[in-house]
């Protein structure tokens, strides 16, 4: 048995690294955003049975290069960089650290909201350039506006709790969330995406990136939002049709956006977002805090050892559990 856990990217929090050591294992790290060939090389070199997925894509080819691989554990909750169907077909559970970074990402969503709506960056830049722009300035009050939560998972719920403290009214859409997720926060449940968009003065995205949600916010859906609305995205960049967002801001239909994620990361140096002062940008660091890093890292590592040691794992943490069950049922039928 390999005594190595492969981490695709930067160092784990010391608490997570200590947990690895306590189990008699060591960690090996790939370069940040390594491609599949490099990750495969590291898997073959280390014989690692578990991966902590941070950066870089884990697809079928990577998994086929590592027949010893038994578990993939995401350092967070977004698994669009992991082919979860390919993992299920090979009997590999994919784990997520549900809720571990919710507070940090929610705080960042609120920070992007305030910086964007209150125009903090352009005002700061103007003052540093010697301009006193108070005469004629007209800001916008947030209290009383409606925040639309696209998705009602742990991060959305944490964002909603903070938003209520700013006096925002909450509406949400999530066909998979229980009624209690809405009721506990006093969130108006919308039956369709269109209903949510129509009342969202501020739309905060909190859904996973799938084939169904890719480009969810496009020219047509943006047009359904109130004129002068804002978009906040701390989920995945692919949820947004980026040219459509740029066009909506340039036309004045949207007043601005706060974005922590991009369709391609990092974005190209000539990306049109950089030319728009109405957009506040951060480099996908909403969950990158010391506190969240410790919780996420420990959860990710603990899940690996639970699988390797045959211990139970909370079902909601196995993101491909239904695909695994289907794959195993299919295999059983073939063997009959």
Short mmCIF file of C-alpha atoms in Angstrom, two decimals, residues 103-264:
data_model
loop_
_atom_site.label_atom_id
_atom_site.label_comp_id
_atom_site.label_asym_id
_atom_site.label_seq_id
_atom_site.Cartn_x
_atom_site.Cartn_y
_atom_site.Cartn_z
CA UNK A 103 -18.56 31.36 6.14
CA UNK A 104 -15.42 32.56 4.35
CA UNK A 105 -17.00 32.46 0.88
CA UNK A 106 -20.15 34.14 2.17
CA UNK A 107 -18.10 36.94 3.73
CA UNK A 108 -16.35 37.40 0.40
CA UNK A 109 -19.66 37.55 -1.46
CA UNK A 110 -20.81 40.31 0.88
CA UNK A 111 -17.47 42.11 0.49
CA UNK A 112 -17.81 42.01 -3.32
CA UNK A 113 -21.38 43.26 -2.99
CA UNK A 114 -20.41 46.24 -0.85
CA UNK A 115 -17.33 47.12 -2.91
CA UNK A 116 -19.33 46.97 -6.14
CA UNK A 117 -22.52 48.76 -5.13
CA UNK A 118 -20.70 51.39 -3.07
CA UNK A 119 -18.15 51.90 -5.90
CA UNK A 120 -15.27 51.71 -3.48
CA UNK A 121 -12.50 50.98 -5.96
CA UNK A 122 -13.22 53.78 -8.47
CA UNK A 123 -13.65 56.25 -5.61
CA UNK A 124 -10.40 55.15 -4.00
CA UNK A 125 -8.58 55.41 -7.34
CA UNK A 126 -9.98 58.89 -7.96
CA UNK A 127 -8.97 60.16 -4.55
CA UNK A 128 -5.43 58.82 -4.95
CA UNK A 129 -5.27 60.56 -8.32
CA UNK A 130 -6.09 63.89 -6.68
CA UNK A 131 -9.82 64.04 -7.47
CA UNK A 132 -12.40 64.95 -4.80
CA UNK A 133 -15.53 63.48 -6.35
CA UNK A 134 -18.07 64.28 -3.65
CA UNK A 135 -19.82 67.09 -5.62
CA UNK A 136 -22.47 65.48 -7.77
CA UNK A 137 -21.91 62.00 -6.35
CA UNK A 138 -25.04 59.87 -5.79
CA UNK A 139 -24.55 56.52 -4.14
CA UNK A 140 -27.01 53.71 -3.64
CA UNK A 141 -28.48 52.34 -0.43
CA UNK A 142 -28.54 48.54 -0.17
CA UNK A 143 -31.15 48.13 2.56
CA UNK A 144 -34.57 47.28 1.17
CA UNK A 145 -33.22 45.72 -2.02
CA UNK A 146 -33.85 42.08 -2.89
CA UNK A 147 -30.97 39.63 -3.08
CA UNK A 148 -31.63 36.61 -5.24
CA UNK A 149 -29.79 33.45 -4.19
CA UNK A 150 -29.23 31.11 -7.14
CA UNK A 151 -28.76 27.87 -5.23
CA UNK A 152 -29.50 27.30 -1.55
CA UNK A 153 -26.58 25.25 -0.26
CA UNK A 154 -24.42 26.01 2.76
CA UNK A 155 -22.65 29.00 1.19
CA UNK A 156 -25.87 30.56 -0.05
CA UNK A 157 -27.46 30.15 3.37
CA UNK A 158 -24.47 31.77 5.08
CA UNK A 159 -24.58 34.62 2.55
CA UNK A 160 -28.29 35.05 3.19
CA UNK A 161 -27.80 35.29 6.94
CA UNK A 162 -25.24 38.06 6.48
CA UNK A 163 -27.33 39.84 3.86
CA UNK A 164 -30.28 40.00 6.23
CA UNK A 165 -28.08 41.99 8.59
CA UNK A 166 -27.74 44.61 5.84
CA UNK A 167 -31.52 44.90 5.52
CA UNK A 168 -31.81 42.92 2.30
CA UNK A 169 -34.92 40.93 1.42
CA UNK A 170 -34.11 37.39 0.27
CA UNK A 171 -35.46 35.27 -2.57
CA UNK A 172 -34.02 31.98 -3.76
CA UNK A 173 -34.18 29.24 -6.36
CA UNK A 174 -32.98 25.67 -5.89
CA UNK A 175 -35.10 22.74 -7.10
CA UNK A 176 -33.07 20.30 -4.99
CA UNK A 177 -33.10 22.10 -1.63
CA UNK A 178 -35.68 21.25 1.04
CA UNK A 179 -38.30 23.80 2.06
CA UNK A 180 -36.53 24.14 5.42
CA UNK A 181 -33.49 25.73 3.73
CA UNK A 182 -35.76 28.59 2.67
CA UNK A 183 -38.06 28.76 5.68
CA UNK A 184 -35.29 28.87 8.28
CA UNK A 185 -33.91 32.08 6.72
CA UNK A 186 -37.19 33.64 5.64
CA UNK A 187 -36.25 33.27 1.96
CA UNK A 188 -39.06 33.49 -0.57
CA UNK A 189 -38.90 30.30 -2.63
CA UNK A 190 -39.14 30.91 -6.37
CA UNK A 191 -40.55 28.14 -8.56
CA UNK A 192 -38.50 29.10 -11.61
CA UNK A 193 -35.25 30.82 -12.47
CA UNK A 194 -37.23 33.46 -14.36
CA UNK A 195 -39.22 34.42 -11.27
CA UNK A 196 -36.02 34.79 -9.27
CA UNK A 197 -34.31 36.90 -11.92
CA UNK A 198 -37.22 39.32 -12.23
CA UNK A 199 -37.00 40.37 -8.58
CA UNK A 200 -33.22 40.22 -8.03
CA UNK A 201 -31.77 43.69 -7.51
CA UNK A 202 -28.63 41.76 -6.54
CA UNK A 203 -28.15 38.24 -7.90
CA UNK A 204 -25.68 36.05 -5.99
CA UNK A 205 -24.66 32.80 -7.70
CA UNK A 206 -24.21 29.71 -5.52
CA UNK A 207 -24.92 26.74 -7.79
CA UNK A 208 -22.49 24.12 -9.11
CA UNK A 209 -21.23 24.22 -12.69
CA UNK A 210 -22.87 21.43 -14.68
CA UNK A 211 -24.00 20.94 -18.26
CA UNK A 212 -27.38 22.31 -17.17
CA UNK A 213 -26.04 25.43 -15.43
CA UNK A 214 -23.23 26.40 -17.80
CA UNK A 215 -24.02 29.84 -19.20
CA UNK A 216 -27.04 30.10 -16.92
CA UNK A 217 -26.60 33.86 -16.83
CA UNK A 218 -26.71 34.87 -20.49
CA UNK A 219 -28.16 37.68 -22.57
CA UNK A 220 -31.71 36.40 -22.23
CA UNK A 221 -31.59 35.78 -18.48
CA UNK A 222 -29.79 39.07 -17.78
CA UNK A 223 -32.53 40.89 -19.70
CA UNK A 224 -35.06 39.52 -17.19
CA UNK A 225 -33.29 41.23 -14.29
CA UNK A 226 -34.28 44.74 -13.15
CA UNK A 227 -32.43 47.60 -14.80
CA UNK A 228 -29.55 48.70 -12.58
CA UNK A 229 -29.15 45.26 -10.94
CA UNK A 230 -25.86 43.72 -9.80
CA UNK A 231 -24.36 40.24 -10.15
CA UNK A 232 -22.12 38.60 -7.55
CA UNK A 233 -20.34 35.34 -8.37
CA UNK A 234 -18.32 33.36 -5.86
CA UNK A 235 -19.31 29.99 -7.37
CA UNK A 236 -17.96 29.13 -10.83
CA UNK A 237 -17.12 31.43 -13.74
CA UNK A 238 -18.71 29.16 -16.31
CA UNK A 239 -22.14 29.98 -14.91
CA UNK A 240 -21.89 33.34 -16.70
CA UNK A 241 -21.77 34.09 -20.42
CA UNK A 242 -18.97 36.61 -19.99
CA UNK A 243 -19.48 38.59 -23.25
CA UNK A 244 -23.18 38.93 -22.36
CA UNK A 245 -22.27 40.28 -18.92
CA UNK A 246 -19.89 42.82 -20.44
CA UNK A 247 -22.53 43.91 -22.96
CA UNK A 248 -25.16 44.33 -20.21
CA UNK A 249 -22.86 46.52 -18.13
CA UNK A 250 -21.79 48.63 -21.09
CA UNK A 251 -25.44 49.17 -22.06
CA UNK A 252 -26.32 50.20 -18.51
CA UNK A 253 -28.83 47.40 -17.97
CA UNK A 254 -26.61 46.03 -15.20
CA UNK A 255 -24.94 48.51 -12.86
CA UNK A 256 -22.01 46.27 -12.01
CA UNK A 257 -20.67 42.91 -10.91
CA UNK A 258 -18.41 41.44 -8.25
CA UNK A 259 -16.60 38.35 -9.53
CA UNK A 260 -14.30 35.92 -7.79
CA UNK A 261 -14.39 33.30 -10.55
CA UNK A 262 -13.88 33.20 -14.30
CA UNK A 263 -14.64 30.88 -17.20
CA UNK A 264 -10.89 30.40 -17.71
#
